[in-house]
């Protein structure tokens, strides 16, 4: 199965981003019956001069091809608040082995946005990173008393189960493509280069789905990451034990920097125990569990609950199943 997915994504250019739904439009005001009476706590989160609506929109834009991405940034932020970094960005529309992300420079911070699972190959990356922690989570469901074990016990279990990764790491000098499999290590190197360029600015990481998980795993490995925002991303409490760069990071350090937005019927965040501040929001009944994982319903939910202070003009179709 893995070989067939590799071949499909490596050579099939039809497996691309051509089916993305346009985000920009002319709609910016929801009817009163669509707006929610009480604001959730996440509505008060502030990241430099940006709010959670900004962060979620930037994560949604990561799914667009580069030129459309640049165009939509200008559409949503006409005052040129962002400078698109031409060096630190990558858009992978087909193939394998490279993370899709982009970087924005602002007056107060540098923001790195990581795309979620899009290509077939990226599903393999999901399984690669979170298989062991998912098994640990299932054990906790089947045997609830296992949750009473010290966290270190779960870390040891996850570490020992990752035998395939240990084997490939030990033989990486013999496998030219092995580095392309380890998205976490690849992202850490990218962030270190970005840090070198923007030494005096706050570093903010954002990601949806796989991007949220990568943002957390790579972000906690760097001491100067100020904020990590994960939207529907898997947790990292146990999976961090797989990597030398993150296995010794204290939970206090993670909890202080990580912010999570999760739809209540989305199963992806269950892949590992969540850490940091968690905002759970209700996914509308009209959406399936799979649709609840999509970022567009989350963005629309936040606009309805927290308001649209910037007056984003969106395509209303993104708020429909």
Coordinates of C-alpha atoms in Angstrom, one line a residue:
X1 CA 0.0 0.0 0.0
X2 CA 2.8 2.4 0.9
X3 CA 4.6 1.7 -2.3
X4 CA 1.5 2.3 -4.4
X5 CA 0.8 5.6 -2.6
X6 CA 4.5 6.7 -3.1
X7 CA 4.3 5.9 -6.9
X8 CA 0.9 7.6 -7.2
X9 CA 2.0 10.9 -5.6
X10 CA 5.5 10.9 -7.2
X11 CA 4.4 10.7 -10.8
X12 CA 0.7 11.7 -10.9
X13 CA 0.4 15.4 -11.6
X14 CA -3.4 15.1 -11.5
X15 CA -3.1 14.6 -7.7
X16 CA -2.9 18.4 -7.3
X17 CA -4.5 21.4 -5.6
X18 CA -6.8 22.1 -8.6
X19 CA -9.9 21.3 -6.6
X20 CA -9.4 23.9 -3.9
X21 CA -12.4 26.1 -2.9
X22 CA -11.8 29.8 -3.3
X23 CA -11.8 31.7 0.0
X24 CA -12.1 35.3 -1.2
X25 CA -15.4 36.8 -2.2
X26 CA -17.8 39.6 -1.4
X27 CA -19.7 38.2 1.7
X28 CA -18.8 39.6 5.1
X29 CA -21.9 39.8 7.3
X30 CA -23.8 36.9 8.8
X31 CA -27.5 37.1 9.6
X32 CA -28.3 37.5 13.3
X33 CA -29.7 34.0 13.5
X34 CA -26.4 32.7 12.3
X35 CA -24.4 34.6 14.9
X36 CA -23.9 33.1 18.4
X37 CA -25.0 34.9 21.5
X38 CA -22.0 34.0 23.7
X39 CA -18.4 34.3 22.7
X40 CA -16.0 31.4 23.3
X41 CA -12.8 32.0 25.2
X42 CA -10.7 31.7 22.0
X43 CA -12.2 35.0 20.8
X44 CA -10.1 36.8 23.3
X45 CA -6.8 35.1 22.3
X46 CA -4.3 37.6 21.0
X47 CA -1.1 36.8 19.1
X48 CA 1.0 39.9 18.6
X49 CA -1.6 42.2 16.9
X50 CA -3.6 39.3 15.4
X51 CA -6.6 37.3 16.6
X52 CA -7.7 33.7 16.2
X53 CA -9.7 34.6 13.1
X54 CA -6.5 35.9 11.5
X55 CA -4.6 32.8 12.4
X56 CA -7.3 30.4 11.1
X57 CA -7.6 32.3 7.8
X58 CA -3.8 32.1 7.3
X59 CA -3.9 28.4 7.9
X60 CA -6.7 28.0 5.3
X61 CA -4.7 30.0 2.8
X62 CA -1.9 27.5 3.0
X63 CA -4.0 25.1 0.8
X64 CA -3.9 27.5 -2.1
X65 CA -1.4 27.6 -5.0
X66 CA 1.3 30.2 -4.4
X67 CA 0.0 32.9 -6.8
X68 CA -3.6 32.5 -5.5
X69 CA -2.2 32.6 -1.9
X70 CA -0.4 35.9 -2.6
X71 CA -3.5 37.4 -4.2
X72 CA -5.8 36.4 -1.4
X73 CA -3.4 37.8 1.2
X74 CA -3.7 41.2 -0.5
X75 CA -7.5 40.7 -0.7
X76 CA -7.9 40.1 3.0
X77 CA -5.1 42.4 4.2
X78 CA -5.1 45.4 1.7
X79 CA -3.0 47.5 4.1
X80 CA 0.1 45.4 3.3
X81 CA 0.5 44.1 6.9
X82 CA 2.3 41.1 5.6
X83 CA 5.5 40.7 3.6
X84 CA 5.6 37.3 1.8
X85 CA 9.0 35.8 2.2
X86 CA 10.0 34.5 -1.2
X87 CA 12.8 32.3 0.2
X88 CA 11.1 30.5 3.0
X89 CA 8.1 29.0 1.3
X90 CA 7.3 25.8 -0.6
X91 CA 4.2 24.6 -2.4
X92 CA 4.0 20.9 -3.2
X93 CA 1.1 20.2 -5.6
X94 CA 2.1 16.6 -6.4
X95 CA 5.0 14.3 -5.6
X96 CA 6.5 13.6 -2.1
X97 CA 9.1 14.5 0.4
X98 CA 8.7 18.3 0.8
X99 CA 6.6 20.2 3.3
X100 CA 4.2 22.8 2.0
X101 CA 4.5 26.0 4.0
X102 CA 4.9 29.8 3.7
X103 CA 6.4 32.6 5.8
X104 CA 5.1 36.1 6.5
X105 CA 7.1 39.0 7.9
X106 CA 5.2 41.5 10.0
X107 CA 6.3 44.6 12.0
X108 CA 6.2 42.6 15.2
X109 CA 6.5 38.9 14.4
X110 CA 7.4 36.4 11.7
X111 CA 4.6 33.9 11.0
X112 CA 5.2 30.4 9.6
X113 CA 2.1 28.6 8.2
X114 CA 2.2 24.9 7.5
X115 CA -0.3 23.1 5.2
X116 CA -2.2 20.1 6.4
X117 CA -2.7 16.7 4.7
X118 CA -3.4 17.1 1.0
X119 CA -1.4 14.7 -1.0
X120 CA -1.8 10.9 -0.7
X121 CA 1.9 10.7 0.4
X122 CA 1.1 13.0 3.3
X123 CA -1.3 10.4 4.7
X124 CA 1.7 8.1 5.1
X125 CA 3.4 10.9 7.0
X126 CA 0.4 11.1 9.4
X127 CA 0.6 7.4 10.0
X128 CA 4.3 7.5 10.4
X129 CA 4.3 10.2 13.1
X130 CA 1.2 9.2 15.1
X131 CA 0.7 5.4 14.8
X132 CA 2.3 4.6 18.1
X133 CA 0.5 7.4 20.0
X134 CA -2.8 6.3 18.4
X135 CA -2.3 2.8 19.7
X136 CA -1.5 4.2 23.1
X137 CA -4.7 6.2 23.0
X138 CA -6.8 3.1 22.0
X139 CA -5.2 1.2 24.9
X140 CA -6.3 4.0 27.2
X141 CA -9.9 3.7 25.9
X142 CA -10.0 -0.1 26.3
X143 CA -8.2 -0.1 29.6
X144 CA -9.1 3.2 31.3
X145 CA -6.9 2.5 34.4
X146 CA -3.8 2.8 32.1
X147 CA -4.4 6.6 32.2
X148 CA -3.2 6.4 35.8
X149 CA 0.3 5.4 34.7
X150 CA 2.9 8.2 34.9
X151 CA 3.3 10.1 31.6
X152 CA 6.8 8.7 31.3
X153 CA 5.4 5.2 31.0
X154 CA 3.4 6.2 27.9
X155 CA 6.5 7.9 26.4
X156 CA 8.5 4.7 26.8
X157 CA 5.8 2.7 25.2
X158 CA 5.6 5.0 22.2
X159 CA 9.4 5.1 21.9
X160 CA 9.8 1.3 21.9
X161 CA 7.0 0.8 19.4
X162 CA 8.7 3.1 16.8
X163 CA 11.0 0.3 15.7
X164 CA 10.7 0.9 12.0
X165 CA 11.8 4.5 12.5
X166 CA 14.7 3.5 14.6
X167 CA 15.8 1.0 11.9
X168 CA 15.6 3.6 9.1
X169 CA 17.4 6.2 11.3
X170 CA 20.3 3.8 11.9
X171 CA 20.6 3.1 8.2
X172 CA 19.9 6.6 6.9
X173 CA 23.3 6.8 5.2
X174 CA 22.2 3.9 3.0
X175 CA 18.8 5.3 2.1
X176 CA 19.0 8.5 0.0
X177 CA 15.3 9.2 0.4
X178 CA 15.0 8.6 4.1
X179 CA 15.3 12.3 5.0
X180 CA 12.2 13.0 3.0
X181 CA 10.2 10.7 5.3
X182 CA 11.0 12.7 8.4
X183 CA 8.9 15.8 8.1
X184 CA 9.5 16.8 11.7
X185 CA 13.2 16.9 11.4
X186 CA 12.9 18.7 8.0
X187 CA 10.6 21.3 9.6
X188 CA 13.0 21.9 12.5
X189 CA 15.8 22.7 10.1
X190 CA 13.6 25.1 8.1
X191 CA 12.6 26.9 11.3
X192 CA 16.2 27.2 12.4
X193 CA 17.1 28.9 9.2
X194 CA 14.1 31.3 9.6
X195 CA 15.2 32.0 13.1
X196 CA 18.7 33.0 11.8
X197 CA 17.1 35.5 9.4
X198 CA 14.6 37.0 11.9
X199 CA 16.5 36.9 15.1
X200 CA 14.9 39.8 16.8
X201 CA 11.3 39.0 16.0
X202 CA 8.7 36.8 17.7
X203 CA 8.2 33.5 16.0
X204 CA 4.6 32.3 15.5
X205 CA 3.7 28.9 14.0
X206 CA 0.3 27.9 12.6
X207 CA -0.9 24.8 11.1
X208 CA -4.1 22.8 10.3
X209 CA -4.3 19.0 10.6
X210 CA -0.9 17.5 9.8
X211 CA 0.4 21.1 9.7
X212 CA -0.8 21.7 13.2
X213 CA 0.9 18.6 14.5
X214 CA 4.2 19.5 12.7
X215 CA 4.0 23.0 14.0
X216 CA 3.8 21.7 17.6
X217 CA 6.5 19.0 17.2
X218 CA 8.9 21.3 15.4
X219 CA 8.0 24.4 17.3
X220 CA 8.6 22.9 20.8
X221 CA 12.1 21.8 19.7
X222 CA 13.0 25.5 19.4
X223 CA 13.3 27.4 22.6
X224 CA 12.3 30.8 21.1
X225 CA 9.0 29.8 19.5
X226 CA 6.6 32.2 21.2
X227 CA 3.3 30.8 20.0
X228 CA 2.1 27.6 18.3
X229 CA -1.4 27.4 17.0
X230 CA -2.8 24.1 16.0
X231 CA -6.2 23.8 14.3
X232 CA -7.6 20.3 14.3
X233 CA -4.1 18.9 14.7
X234 CA -3.1 15.7 16.5
X235 CA -1.6 16.1 20.0
X236 CA 2.1 15.6 20.7
X237 CA 2.2 14.5 24.4
X238 CA 3.3 11.0 23.5
X239 CA 4.5 11.3 19.9
X240 CA 7.3 13.7 21.0
X241 CA 9.1 10.7 22.5
X242 CA 9.9 9.5 19.0
X243 CA 12.4 12.3 18.3
X244 CA 15.6 13.1 19.9
X245 CA 14.9 16.9 19.4
X246 CA 11.7 16.7 21.4
X247 CA 11.7 13.7 23.8
X248 CA 13.1 15.7 26.7
X249 CA 11.0 18.9 26.3
X250 CA 9.1 19.5 29.5
X251 CA 5.3 19.6 29.4
X252 CA 5.3 23.0 31.1
X253 CA 7.2 24.4 28.1
X254 CA 4.6 22.9 25.8
X255 CA 1.6 24.0 27.7
X256 CA 2.8 27.6 27.9
X257 CA 3.1 28.0 24.1
X258 CA 0.5 25.8 22.4
X259 CA -3.1 26.9 21.5
X260 CA -5.5 24.3 20.0
X261 CA -8.8 24.8 18.2
X262 CA -10.8 21.5 17.8
X263 CA -14.2 20.7 16.4
X264 CA -16.0 18.4 18.8
X265 CA -16.8 15.6 16.2
X266 CA -13.3 15.7 14.6
X267 CA -11.4 12.4 15.4
X268 CA -8.0 13.5 14.1
X269 CA -7.1 15.4 17.3
X270 CA -7.6 12.1 19.2
X271 CA -4.5 10.6 17.6
X272 CA -2.5 11.8 20.6
X273 CA -3.2 13.5 23.9
X274 CA -3.5 17.2 23.5
X275 CA -1.4 19.7 25.4
X276 CA -1.6 23.5 26.0
X277 CA -4.7 25.6 25.9
X278 CA -7.7 23.8 24.2
X279 CA -10.8 25.4 22.7
X280 CA -13.4 22.9 21.6
X281 CA -16.1 24.2 19.3
X282 CA -19.3 22.6 18.2
X283 CA -19.3 21.3 14.6
X284 CA -22.7 22.0 12.9
X285 CA -24.9 18.9 12.5
X286 CA -25.1 19.4 8.8
X287 CA -21.4 18.4 8.5
X288 CA -20.1 14.9 8.6
X289 CA -17.2 13.9 10.8
X290 CA -14.8 14.2 7.9
X291 CA -16.2 17.6 7.0
X292 CA -15.8 18.7 10.6
X293 CA -12.0 18.2 10.2
X294 CA -11.9 20.7 7.3
X295 CA -10.6 24.1 8.1
X296 CA -13.3 26.1 6.3
X297 CA -16.1 25.2 8.7
X298 CA -13.8 26.1 11.6
X299 CA -13.0 29.5 10.1
X300 CA -16.7 30.2 9.5
X301 CA -17.6 29.0 13.0
X302 CA -15.1 31.5 14.5
X303 CA -16.4 34.4 12.4
X304 CA -19.9 33.6 13.6
X305 CA -18.9 33.3 17.2
X306 CA -16.1 35.9 17.5
X307 CA -17.2 38.3 14.9
X308 CA -15.5 39.7 11.8
X309 CA -13.7 42.9 13.1
X310 CA -11.5 43.1 10.0
X311 CA -14.5 42.8 7.7
X312 CA -13.0 39.8 5.7
X313 CA -14.8 39.5 2.4
X314 CA -15.2 35.7 1.9
X315 CA -16.8 33.3 -0.5
X316 CA -19.9 32.2 1.4
X317 CA -19.7 28.8 -0.2
X318 CA -16.9 27.9 2.2
X319 CA -19.5 28.1 5.0
X320 CA -21.7 25.4 3.5
X321 CA -21.3 21.6 3.6

